[in-house]
């Protein structure tokens, strides 16, 4: 499950309360939350959390595991398949905090990009507590003790864990703030478990996600949101890698496809593309010298991650960057299979007014460089009105195939999948 | 800039005759070779899309002996040695510094740290 590429945060759900009625009064509401702590089924989720921890640390604590009895080692390897993400996987679970490098694409169990789910962190993945795993865990738990970071072989008793509570709250009608909720919920957790509260050096992160009348209590399995993988140098509007992944999946890249992002900014989309679809060729372009520089730096970081242990040279990636003007692309007509890009919303970059001219010009050029018949484009924008108008003017080269609604930093944006018609474009459109 | 990219690039200086912007002439000051994992199917499927002559010229202009035949060999899909040589030329040779020159207009586009700058200035 850790290998899912379109997921931002992973947590195990302790309880999901669909229609939670908050008391009007702040004190009462908070007291209710505190009482909730005692009533929640903590045991199973905590076991999942422990299991997850030991998997994460497996790479660094390899020696320790070898000392374990064969029974528990097997159990760990079963746990590795628990998420069902990829049945072919080896037991190398890389530490999440280090941002897993290009792994084989996740198999059957994938989550699509957020479809109309207005959540704060992109997609939230719920992990099911499978009965069989819990049973196996119960057997081995006394042997394993607690495998939290410091590597003490436990005596089978829970040692004092450090925890923190993070509260994400959305909605108008609550009488309390997220800080208050986190604080009081945390107090109750501390009393219930006798854990030690620590905001920075914690073992367990308890999540209290409140969205209007829905409350979800969970335990985090990922240490930091996975949306920043692959990118080290950020720009003003860097796209989350998870969203970039979703967009790329939407255009269904085939091996050997040539994929261009003509407004790449920091290169989030082409870099995600080169990491996950190495049998396609990715070209990134932008008119801004800062963007080009950042993209180049991000590629360097990616290459450094790819360095094999044997040789000192990093292996190259099928990716190139060019500085160009989207309205006048220096590419041969019909030479490209896919165009994927995050169009300027007109908020932080450009302006709505500029978009009226920019969007149609973009669509024309993208249409020209794309292969008639088989070409496609996946375009993200918040300026939906302008986009729709521009699209209506280029109906002879682009047909809208699908629209996916997404929430980008609180903005209601859309991802449009377009298919290139069979009509050939002119070699060079007339000078604007 | 890799040679596969170069094969797709065409000058867009206004007023050129159709096809007049291709291929761009490479003037390389610094070239780097960096291994890239080889995939036979990938390379073989690219062959029909490449402008072969332009690729050969590009390889020659980089001072590399032309490892490529005048035309793709018949049955190239099965010829691994040929595919490997093609893979090398397309993906493993990069121009880091130099420039690209438009064949018709003579206009030059600089390449710096592997990135070609194809922006036209305001007055063009």
Coordinates of C-alpha atoms in Angstrom, one line a residue:
Chain A
X1 CA 0.0 0.0 0.0
X2 CA 2.9 2.3 0.6
X3 CA 3.7 2.1 -3.0
X4 CA 0.5 3.6 -4.2
X5 CA 1.6 6.6 -6.2
X6 CA -1.6 8.7 -6.1
X7 CA -1.9 8.7 -2.3
X8 CA -0.9 11.6 -0.1
X9 CA -1.2 10.2 3.3
X10 CA -1.9 6.8 4.6
X11 CA -3.5 6.1 7.9
X12 CA -5.4 3.3 9.5
X13 CA -8.9 4.2 10.5
X14 CA -9.8 3.6 14.2
X15 CA -13.3 4.7 13.8
X16 CA -15.4 6.6 11.3
X17 CA -18.3 8.5 12.6
X18 CA -20.5 9.5 9.7
X19 CA -22.9 11.8 11.3
X20 CA -21.5 13.1 14.5
X21 CA -23.6 15.6 16.3
X22 CA -21.4 18.2 17.9
X23 CA -22.8 19.9 21.0
X24 CA -23.4 23.6 20.6
X25 CA -21.4 24.5 23.5
X26 CA -17.7 24.3 23.1
X27 CA -17.0 22.7 26.4
X28 CA -19.5 20.1 25.9
X29 CA -18.4 19.4 22.4
X30 CA -14.8 19.0 23.5
X31 CA -15.8 16.8 26.5
X32 CA -17.6 14.5 24.1
X33 CA -14.5 14.1 22.1
X34 CA -12.6 13.2 25.1
X35 CA -15.1 10.6 26.1
X36 CA -14.9 9.2 22.7
X37 CA -11.3 8.2 23.3
X38 CA -12.3 5.5 25.8
X39 CA -15.0 4.1 23.5
X40 CA -12.9 3.6 20.4
X41 CA -11.6 0.3 19.3
X42 CA -7.9 1.0 19.5
X43 CA -6.3 -2.4 19.7
X44 CA -6.5 -3.5 16.1
X45 CA -5.5 -0.3 14.5
X46 CA -2.6 -0.1 16.9
X47 CA -1.4 -3.5 15.9
X48 CA -1.5 -2.4 12.3
X49 CA 0.5 0.6 13.2
X50 CA 3.1 -1.5 14.9
X51 CA 3.3 -3.8 11.9
X52 CA 3.6 -0.8 9.6
X53 CA 6.4 0.5 11.7
X54 CA 8.4 -2.7 11.7
X55 CA 8.1 -2.8 7.9
X56 CA 9.3 0.7 7.6
X57 CA 12.3 0.1 9.7
X58 CA 13.0 -3.3 8.2
X59 CA 15.6 -1.9 5.9
X60 CA 17.6 -0.3 8.6
X61 CA 17.1 -2.9 11.3
X62 CA 17.8 -5.9 9.1
X63 CA 20.2 -7.5 11.5
X64 CA 17.7 -7.4 14.3
X65 CA 15.1 -9.2 12.2
X66 CA 17.5 -11.9 11.4
X67 CA 17.8 -12.7 15.0
X68 CA 14.1 -13.3 15.2
X69 CA 12.7 -16.7 15.0
X70 CA 11.6 -17.8 11.5
X71 CA 8.0 -17.7 12.5
X72 CA 7.9 -14.0 13.0
X73 CA 10.0 -13.3 9.9
X74 CA 7.4 -15.1 7.8
X75 CA 4.7 -13.1 9.5
X76 CA 6.5 -9.9 8.5
X77 CA 6.6 -11.0 4.9
X78 CA 2.9 -11.8 5.0
X79 CA 2.4 -8.3 6.3
X80 CA 4.3 -7.0 3.4
X81 CA 1.6 -8.3 1.1
X82 CA -1.2 -7.1 3.4
X83 CA -2.0 -4.1 1.4
X84 CA -2.2 -6.3 -1.7
X85 CA -0.6 -3.5 -3.6
X86 CA 1.7 -5.6 -5.7
X87 CA 1.7 -9.3 -5.5
X88 CA 5.1 -9.5 -7.1
X89 CA 6.9 -7.4 -4.6
X90 CA 10.1 -8.3 -2.9
X91 CA 10.3 -7.6 0.8
X92 CA 12.2 -4.4 0.4
X93 CA 9.9 -1.9 1.9
X94 CA 11.7 1.4 1.7
X95 CA 11.4 3.8 4.5
X96 CA 8.6 6.2 3.7
X97 CA 10.4 9.2 5.0
X98 CA 13.0 8.8 2.3
X99 CA 10.5 9.0 -0.5
X100 CA 10.5 5.7 -2.3
X101 CA 12.3 5.9 -5.6
X102 CA 10.9 4.5 -8.9
X103 CA 9.3 1.2 -8.0
X104 CA 7.4 -0.9 -10.4
X105 CA 3.9 0.6 -10.9
X106 CA 1.3 -0.5 -8.4
X107 CA -0.7 -3.4 -9.6
X108 CA -4.4 -4.0 -9.1
X109 CA -5.2 -1.9 -6.1
X110 CA -4.9 1.6 -7.3
X111 CA -6.7 4.7 -6.2
X112 CA -7.8 7.1 -8.9
X113 CA -7.2 10.7 -8.5
X114 CA -9.7 12.5 -6.3
X115 CA -13.0 12.4 -8.0
X116 CA -15.0 15.2 -6.6
X117 CA -13.7 14.5 -3.1
X118 CA -13.0 17.8 -1.6
X119 CA -10.5 16.7 1.0
X120 CA -7.7 18.8 2.3
X121 CA -4.8 16.5 1.6
X122 CA -5.8 14.9 -1.7
X123 CA -6.7 11.2 -1.4
X124 CA -7.0 9.5 2.0
X125 CA -6.4 5.8 1.9
X126 CA -8.2 3.6 4.4
X127 CA -6.5 0.5 5.4
X128 CA -8.7 -2.5 6.2
X129 CA -8.0 -4.5 9.2
X130 CA -8.0 -8.0 7.8
X131 CA -9.0 -10.6 10.2
X132 CA -6.4 -13.1 9.2
X133 CA -3.6 -10.7 9.8
X134 CA -4.8 -9.7 13.2
X135 CA -4.9 -13.3 14.3
X136 CA -1.3 -13.9 13.2
X137 CA -0.2 -10.8 14.8
X138 CA -1.7 -11.9 18.1
X139 CA 0.4 -15.0 18.1
X140 CA 3.6 -13.3 17.4
X141 CA 3.2 -10.1 19.3
X142 CA 4.7 -11.3 22.4
X143 CA 7.8 -12.4 20.6
X144 CA 8.2 -9.2 18.7
X145 CA 7.7 -7.0 21.6
X146 CA 7.4 -3.5 20.5
X147 CA 9.5 -2.5 17.5
X148 CA 9.6 1.2 17.9
X149 CA 12.6 3.0 16.7
X150 CA 15.2 2.5 19.4
X151 CA 15.5 -1.2 18.8
X152 CA 15.0 -2.4 22.3
X153 CA 13.8 -6.0 22.3
X154 CA 10.6 -5.6 24.3
X155 CA 9.4 -7.9 27.0
X156 CA 6.0 -8.1 25.4
X157 CA 4.6 -5.2 27.3
X158 CA 3.7 -2.0 25.7
X159 CA 6.3 0.5 26.6
X160 CA 5.6 4.1 27.0
X161 CA 5.0 5.6 23.5
X162 CA 5.2 9.2 22.6
X163 CA 2.3 10.5 20.7
X164 CA 0.8 13.6 19.2
X165 CA -2.7 14.4 18.0
X166 CA -3.2 16.2 14.8
X167 CA -6.6 17.6 14.1
X168 CA -7.8 18.7 10.7
X169 CA -11.0 20.4 10.8
X170 CA -13.3 21.7 8.0
X171 CA -16.7 23.2 8.3
X172 CA -18.4 26.3 9.6
X173 CA -20.6 25.2 12.4
X174 CA -18.1 23.9 14.9
X175 CA -17.8 25.6 18.2
X176 CA -14.2 24.8 18.7
X177 CA -11.0 25.1 16.8
X178 CA -8.7 22.3 15.6
X179 CA -6.1 23.2 18.1
X180 CA -8.6 23.0 21.0
X181 CA -9.9 19.7 19.7
X182 CA -6.4 18.3 19.3
X183 CA -5.4 19.4 22.8
X184 CA -8.4 18.0 24.6
X185 CA -8.5 14.8 22.6
X186 CA -4.8 14.4 23.2
X187 CA -5.4 14.8 26.9
X188 CA -7.9 12.0 26.9
X189 CA -5.6 9.8 24.9
X190 CA -2.8 10.4 27.3
X191 CA -5.0 9.4 30.2
X192 CA -6.3 6.4 28.5
X193 CA -3.0 5.0 27.4
X194 CA -0.6 6.6 29.7
X195 CA 1.5 7.6 26.7
X196 CA 3.7 10.7 26.7
X197 CA 2.7 13.7 24.7
X198 CA 5.4 15.0 22.4
X199 CA 4.7 17.3 19.4
X200 CA 7.9 16.7 17.6
X201 CA 9.4 13.4 18.5
X202 CA 6.5 11.1 18.5
X203 CA 6.0 7.5 17.7
X204 CA 2.2 7.5 17.2
X205 CA 0.4 10.2 15.3
X206 CA -3.3 10.2 16.1
X207 CA -5.4 11.9 13.5
X208 CA -8.6 13.6 14.3
X209 CA -10.2 14.5 11.0
X210 CA -13.4 16.5 11.3
X211 CA -15.3 17.4 8.2
X212 CA -18.6 19.0 9.0
X213 CA -20.5 16.2 10.7
X214 CA -18.1 13.5 9.9
X215 CA -15.4 12.5 12.3
X216 CA -12.6 10.1 11.4
X217 CA -10.1 9.0 14.0
X218 CA -7.0 7.4 12.6
X219 CA -3.4 6.5 13.2
X220 CA -0.9 7.8 10.6
X221 CA 1.1 5.3 8.7
X222 CA 3.1 7.8 6.7
X223 CA 5.4 10.2 8.3
X224 CA 5.1 13.1 5.9
X225 CA 2.7 13.5 3.1
X226 CA 3.9 11.7 0.0
X227 CA 2.9 14.5 -2.3
X228 CA 6.3 16.0 -2.3
X229 CA 8.2 13.0 -3.6
X230 CA 10.6 13.5 -6.5
X231 CA 10.6 17.3 -6.1
X232 CA 13.3 19.1 -4.1
X233 CA 13.1 22.5 -5.7
X234 CA 9.7 24.1 -5.5
X235 CA 8.3 27.0 -7.4
X236 CA 5.3 29.2 -6.7
X237 CA 2.8 26.7 -8.0
X238 CA 4.4 23.3 -8.0
X239 CA 2.0 20.5 -8.6
X240 CA 1.7 17.7 -6.1
X241 CA 3.4 14.6 -7.4
X242 CA 0.3 12.6 -6.5
X243 CA -1.8 14.8 -8.8
X244 CA 0.8 14.7 -11.5
X245 CA 0.6 10.9 -11.3
X246 CA -3.1 10.8 -11.6
X247 CA -3.1 13.0 -14.6
X248 CA -0.5 10.9 -16.3
X249 CA -2.5 7.8 -15.7
X250 CA -5.5 9.4 -17.2
X251 CA -3.8 9.6 -20.6
X252 CA -2.9 6.0 -20.5
X253 CA 0.7 6.2 -21.7
X254 CA 1.8 3.4 -23.9
X255 CA 5.4 2.3 -24.1
X256 CA 7.4 4.6 -26.5
X257 CA 4.8 7.4 -26.3
X258 CA 6.4 10.8 -26.5
X259 CA 4.9 12.9 -23.7
X260 CA 5.3 16.7 -23.6
X261 CA 4.6 19.1 -20.8
X262 CA 4.9 22.5 -22.6
X263 CA 4.3 24.6 -19.4
X264 CA 6.2 22.4 -17.0
X265 CA 7.1 24.9 -14.3
X266 CA 9.3 23.0 -11.8
X267 CA 8.8 19.8 -13.9
X268 CA 6.5 17.9 -11.5
X269 CA 4.6 16.1 -14.2
X270 CA 7.5 15.1 -16.5
X271 CA 9.6 14.0 -13.5
X272 CA 6.8 11.9 -12.2
X273 CA 6.4 10.6 -15.7
X274 CA 10.1 9.7 -16.1
X275 CA 10.1 8.0 -12.8
X276 CA 6.9 5.9 -13.3
X277 CA 6.8 5.5 -17.0
X278 CA 10.5 5.0 -18.0
X279 CA 9.5 3.4 -21.3
X280 CA 8.1 6.6 -22.6
X281 CA 10.0 9.7 -23.6
X282 CA 9.3 12.8 -21.6
X283 CA 9.9 16.4 -22.7
X284 CA 9.5 19.3 -20.4
X285 CA 9.4 22.9 -21.5
X286 CA 8.7 26.4 -20.1
X287 CA 9.3 30.0 -21.1
X288 CA 10.6 31.1 -17.7
X289 CA 14.3 30.7 -17.0
X290 CA 13.6 30.2 -13.2
X291 CA 11.2 27.4 -14.0
X292 CA 13.7 25.8 -16.3
X293 CA 16.4 26.1 -13.7
X294 CA 14.3 24.5 -11.0
X295 CA 13.2 21.7 -13.2
X296 CA 16.8 21.0 -14.1
X297 CA 17.7 20.9 -10.4
X298 CA 14.8 18.6 -9.6
X299 CA 16.1 16.3 -12.3
X300 CA 19.6 16.3 -10.8
X301 CA 18.1 15.3 -7.4
X302 CA 16.2 12.5 -9.1
X303 CA 19.3 11.3 -10.8
X304 CA 21.2 11.3 -7.5
X305 CA 18.5 9.1 -6.0
X306 CA 18.9 6.7 -8.9
X307 CA 22.6 6.3 -8.5
X308 CA 23.5 2.7 -8.4
X309 CA 25.8 1.5 -5.7
X310 CA 28.3 0.0 -8.1
X311 CA 29.0 2.9 -10.4
X312 CA 29.7 6.5 -9.6
X313 CA 27.7 7.8 -12.6
X314 CA 24.0 8.0 -12.1
X315 CA 21.9 6.4 -14.9
X316 CA 20.2 8.8 -17.1
X317 CA 16.5 9.2 -17.4
X318 CA 14.4 9.5 -20.6
X319 CA 13.7 13.2 -20.0
X320 CA 14.8 16.5 -21.6
X321 CA 14.1 20.1 -20.8
X322 CA 13.8 22.9 -23.3
X323 CA 13.1 26.6 -22.9
X324 CA 10.4 27.7 -25.3
X325 CA 7.2 29.6 -25.9
X326 CA 4.1 27.5 -25.8
X327 CA 2.4 29.6 -28.5
X328 CA 5.2 28.8 -30.9
X329 CA 6.6 25.4 -30.1
X330 CA 9.8 24.4 -31.9
X331 CA 8.5 20.9 -32.4
X332 CA 7.7 19.1 -35.6
X333 CA 4.1 18.8 -36.5
X334 CA 2.4 15.6 -35.4
X335 CA 5.6 14.4 -33.6
X336 CA 4.2 14.0 -30.1
X337 CA 1.7 11.5 -28.6
X338 CA 0.6 13.1 -25.4
X339 CA 0.5 16.6 -24.0
X340 CA 0.0 16.8 -20.2
X341 CA 0.1 20.1 -18.4
X342 CA -1.0 22.2 -15.6
X343 CA -2.3 25.3 -17.3
X344 CA -1.9 28.7 -15.6
X345 CA -5.0 29.3 -13.5
X346 CA -4.6 33.0 -13.9
X347 CA -4.3 33.4 -10.1
X348 CA -0.6 33.0 -9.1
X349 CA 0.7 32.8 -12.6
X350 CA -0.5 35.1 -15.5
X351 CA -4.0 36.5 -15.3
X352 CA -7.5 35.6 -16.3
X353 CA -7.3 38.3 -18.9
X354 CA -4.2 36.9 -20.4
X355 CA -5.8 33.5 -20.4
X356 CA -8.4 34.6 -22.9
X357 CA -5.6 34.8 -25.5
X358 CA -3.3 32.2 -24.1
X359 CA -5.7 29.3 -23.9
X360 CA -6.8 29.2 -27.5
X361 CA -3.2 29.7 -28.7
X362 CA -2.1 26.8 -26.5
X363 CA -4.8 24.5 -27.7
X364 CA -3.9 25.3 -31.3
X365 CA -0.2 24.6 -30.8
X366 CA -0.8 21.5 -28.8
X367 CA -3.1 20.3 -31.5
X368 CA -0.4 20.9 -34.1
X369 CA 2.3 18.9 -32.4
X370 CA 0.1 16.0 -31.5
X371 CA -0.4 13.0 -33.7
X372 CA -3.8 13.1 -35.4
X373 CA -6.1 10.3 -34.4
X374 CA -4.1 8.8 -31.6
X375 CA -2.9 11.8 -29.8
X376 CA -4.4 13.0 -26.5
X377 CA -4.0 15.8 -24.0
X378 CA -4.6 15.9 -20.2
X379 CA -5.0 19.5 -19.0
X380 CA -5.5 20.8 -15.6
X381 CA -7.0 24.2 -15.0
X382 CA -9.2 26.2 -12.7
X383 CA -10.2 28.7 -15.3
X384 CA -12.9 26.4 -16.6
X385 CA -14.9 29.1 -18.3
X386 CA -12.0 30.3 -20.4
X387 CA -11.1 26.8 -21.2
X388 CA -14.5 25.8 -22.4
X389 CA -14.6 28.8 -24.6
X390 CA -11.2 28.1 -26.0
X391 CA -12.1 24.5 -26.6
X392 CA -15.2 25.4 -28.6
X393 CA -13.0 27.2 -31.0
X394 CA -10.7 24.3 -31.7
X395 CA -13.4 21.6 -32.0
X396 CA -11.9 20.5 -35.3
X397 CA -8.7 19.3 -33.6
X398 CA -9.7 18.4 -30.1
X399 CA -12.7 16.5 -28.7
X400 CA -13.4 16.4 -25.0
X401 CA -13.4 12.8 -23.7
X402 CA -13.6 13.1 -20.0
X403 CA -13.6 15.6 -17.2
X404 CA -12.4 14.9 -13.6
X405 CA -13.0 17.4 -10.9
X406 CA -10.2 18.0 -8.5
X407 CA -9.5 20.1 -5.5
X408 CA -6.1 21.9 -5.8
X409 CA -5.2 23.8 -2.8
X410 CA -8.8 24.7 -2.1
X411 CA -9.6 25.7 -5.7
X412 CA -12.1 23.8 -7.7
X413 CA -10.2 22.8 -10.7
X414 CA -10.8 20.3 -13.5
X415 CA -8.7 17.9 -15.4
X416 CA -9.8 17.5 -19.0
X417 CA -8.9 14.5 -21.1
X418 CA -9.0 15.5 -24.8
X419 CA -8.6 13.3 -27.8
X420 CA -6.9 14.6 -31.0
X421 CA -9.2 14.2 -34.0
X422 CA -7.9 12.7 -37.3
X423 CA -7.8 16.1 -39.0
X424 CA -4.2 17.0 -39.9
X425 CA -3.0 20.4 -38.7
X426 CA -1.4 22.9 -41.1
X427 CA 2.4 22.8 -41.1
X428 CA 2.6 26.2 -39.6
X429 CA -0.4 28.2 -38.6
X430 CA -0.5 31.8 -39.9
X431 CA 1.5 34.4 -37.9
X432 CA -0.9 35.6 -35.1
Chain B
X1 CA 19.8 17.7 -24.9
X2 CA 19.6 14.2 -26.2
X3 CA 19.5 13.4 -29.8
X4 CA 16.0 12.0 -29.7
X5 CA 14.8 15.4 -28.6
X6 CA 16.9 17.0 -31.4
X7 CA 15.1 14.8 -33.9
X8 CA 11.8 16.3 -32.8
X9 CA 12.9 19.9 -32.7
X10 CA 12.3 22.2 -35.6
X11 CA 13.0 25.9 -35.9
X12 CA 10.0 28.2 -35.7
X13 CA 11.5 31.4 -36.9
X14 CA 8.6 33.1 -38.7
X15 CA 8.5 33.3 -42.4
X16 CA 10.3 30.1 -43.2
X17 CA 9.2 27.8 -46.0
X18 CA 7.4 24.7 -44.9
X19 CA 9.9 22.2 -43.5
X20 CA 12.6 24.9 -43.6
X21 CA 13.3 24.7 -40.0
X22 CA 14.4 21.1 -39.8
X23 CA 16.8 19.8 -39.0
X24 CA 18.6 22.2 -36.7
X25 CA 22.4 22.0 -37.1
X26 CA 24.2 21.2 -33.9
X27 CA 27.3 23.0 -32.9
X28 CA 28.5 21.2 -29.8
X29 CA 31.0 22.6 -27.3
X30 CA 30.5 20.1 -24.6
X31 CA 29.1 16.6 -24.9
X32 CA 28.4 14.0 -22.2
X33 CA 27.8 10.3 -22.4
X34 CA 25.6 8.9 -19.7
X35 CA 24.2 5.3 -19.7
X36 CA 20.5 4.8 -19.8
X37 CA 18.8 1.4 -19.2
X38 CA 18.3 -0.3 -22.5
X39 CA 14.9 -1.5 -23.6
X40 CA 14.7 -3.1 -27.0
X41 CA 11.0 -2.8 -27.6
X42 CA 11.2 0.9 -26.8
X43 CA 13.9 1.7 -29.3
X44 CA 12.5 -0.5 -32.0
X45 CA 9.1 1.2 -31.9
X46 CA 10.7 4.6 -32.2
X47 CA 12.4 3.7 -35.5
X48 CA 9.4 4.5 -37.8
X49 CA 8.9 7.9 -36.2
X50 CA 12.5 9.1 -36.5
X51 CA 13.8 11.3 -39.3
X52 CA 16.7 9.0 -40.0
X53 CA 18.9 11.2 -42.1
X54 CA 18.7 14.0 -39.6
X55 CA 19.7 11.6 -36.8
X56 CA 22.7 10.4 -38.7
X57 CA 23.9 13.9 -39.5
X58 CA 23.4 14.8 -35.8
X59 CA 25.5 11.9 -34.6
X60 CA 28.2 12.8 -37.1
X61 CA 28.2 16.4 -36.1
X62 CA 29.0 15.4 -32.5
X63 CA 32.2 13.9 -33.7
X64 CA 31.0 10.4 -33.2
X65 CA 31.8 8.0 -36.0
X66 CA 28.6 7.3 -37.7
X67 CA 27.5 4.1 -36.0
X68 CA 24.3 4.1 -37.8
X69 CA 23.7 2.7 -41.3
X70 CA 22.3 5.0 -44.1
X71 CA 18.9 3.5 -43.5
X72 CA 17.4 1.4 -40.7
X73 CA 18.2 -2.2 -41.5
X74 CA 15.4 -4.5 -42.7
X75 CA 14.3 -6.7 -39.7
X76 CA 15.8 -4.2 -37.3
X77 CA 13.4 -5.3 -34.6
X78 CA 15.3 -8.5 -34.1
X79 CA 18.8 -7.0 -34.5
X80 CA 19.8 -6.3 -31.0
X81 CA 23.2 -4.9 -31.8
X82 CA 21.7 -2.4 -34.1
X83 CA 19.1 -1.5 -31.5
X84 CA 21.8 -1.0 -28.9
X85 CA 23.7 1.3 -31.1
X86 CA 20.6 3.3 -31.9
X87 CA 19.8 3.4 -28.2
X88 CA 23.2 4.8 -27.5
X89 CA 22.9 7.5 -30.1
X90 CA 19.4 8.5 -29.2
X91 CA 19.5 8.5 -25.4
X92 CA 23.0 8.3 -24.1
X93 CA 24.7 11.1 -25.8
X94 CA 23.8 14.6 -24.5
X95 CA 24.8 18.0 -25.7
X96 CA 25.5 20.1 -22.6
X97 CA 26.9 23.3 -24.2
X98 CA 26.7 24.6 -27.7
X99 CA 24.0 25.9 -30.0
X100 CA 21.4 24.8 -32.5
X101 CA 21.3 26.6 -35.8
X102 CA 18.2 27.1 -38.0
X103 CA 19.1 25.8 -41.5
X104 CA 17.2 28.4 -43.4
X105 CA 17.5 31.6 -41.4
X106 CA 20.8 30.9 -39.7
X107 CA 19.4 32.0 -36.4
X108 CA 21.2 30.4 -33.5
X109 CA 19.6 29.0 -30.3
X110 CA 22.0 28.5 -27.4
X111 CA 22.3 25.3 -25.4
X112 CA 23.4 25.8 -21.8
X113 CA 23.7 23.1 -19.1
X114 CA 21.9 20.7 -21.4
X115 CA 18.9 22.9 -22.0
X116 CA 18.3 24.6 -25.4
X117 CA 16.8 28.0 -25.3
X118 CA 14.4 28.2 -28.2
X119 CA 12.8 31.5 -27.3
X120 CA 12.6 34.1 -30.1
X121 CA 13.2 37.6 -29.1
X122 CA 10.4 40.1 -29.0
X123 CA 11.1 41.7 -32.4
X124 CA 10.9 38.5 -34.4

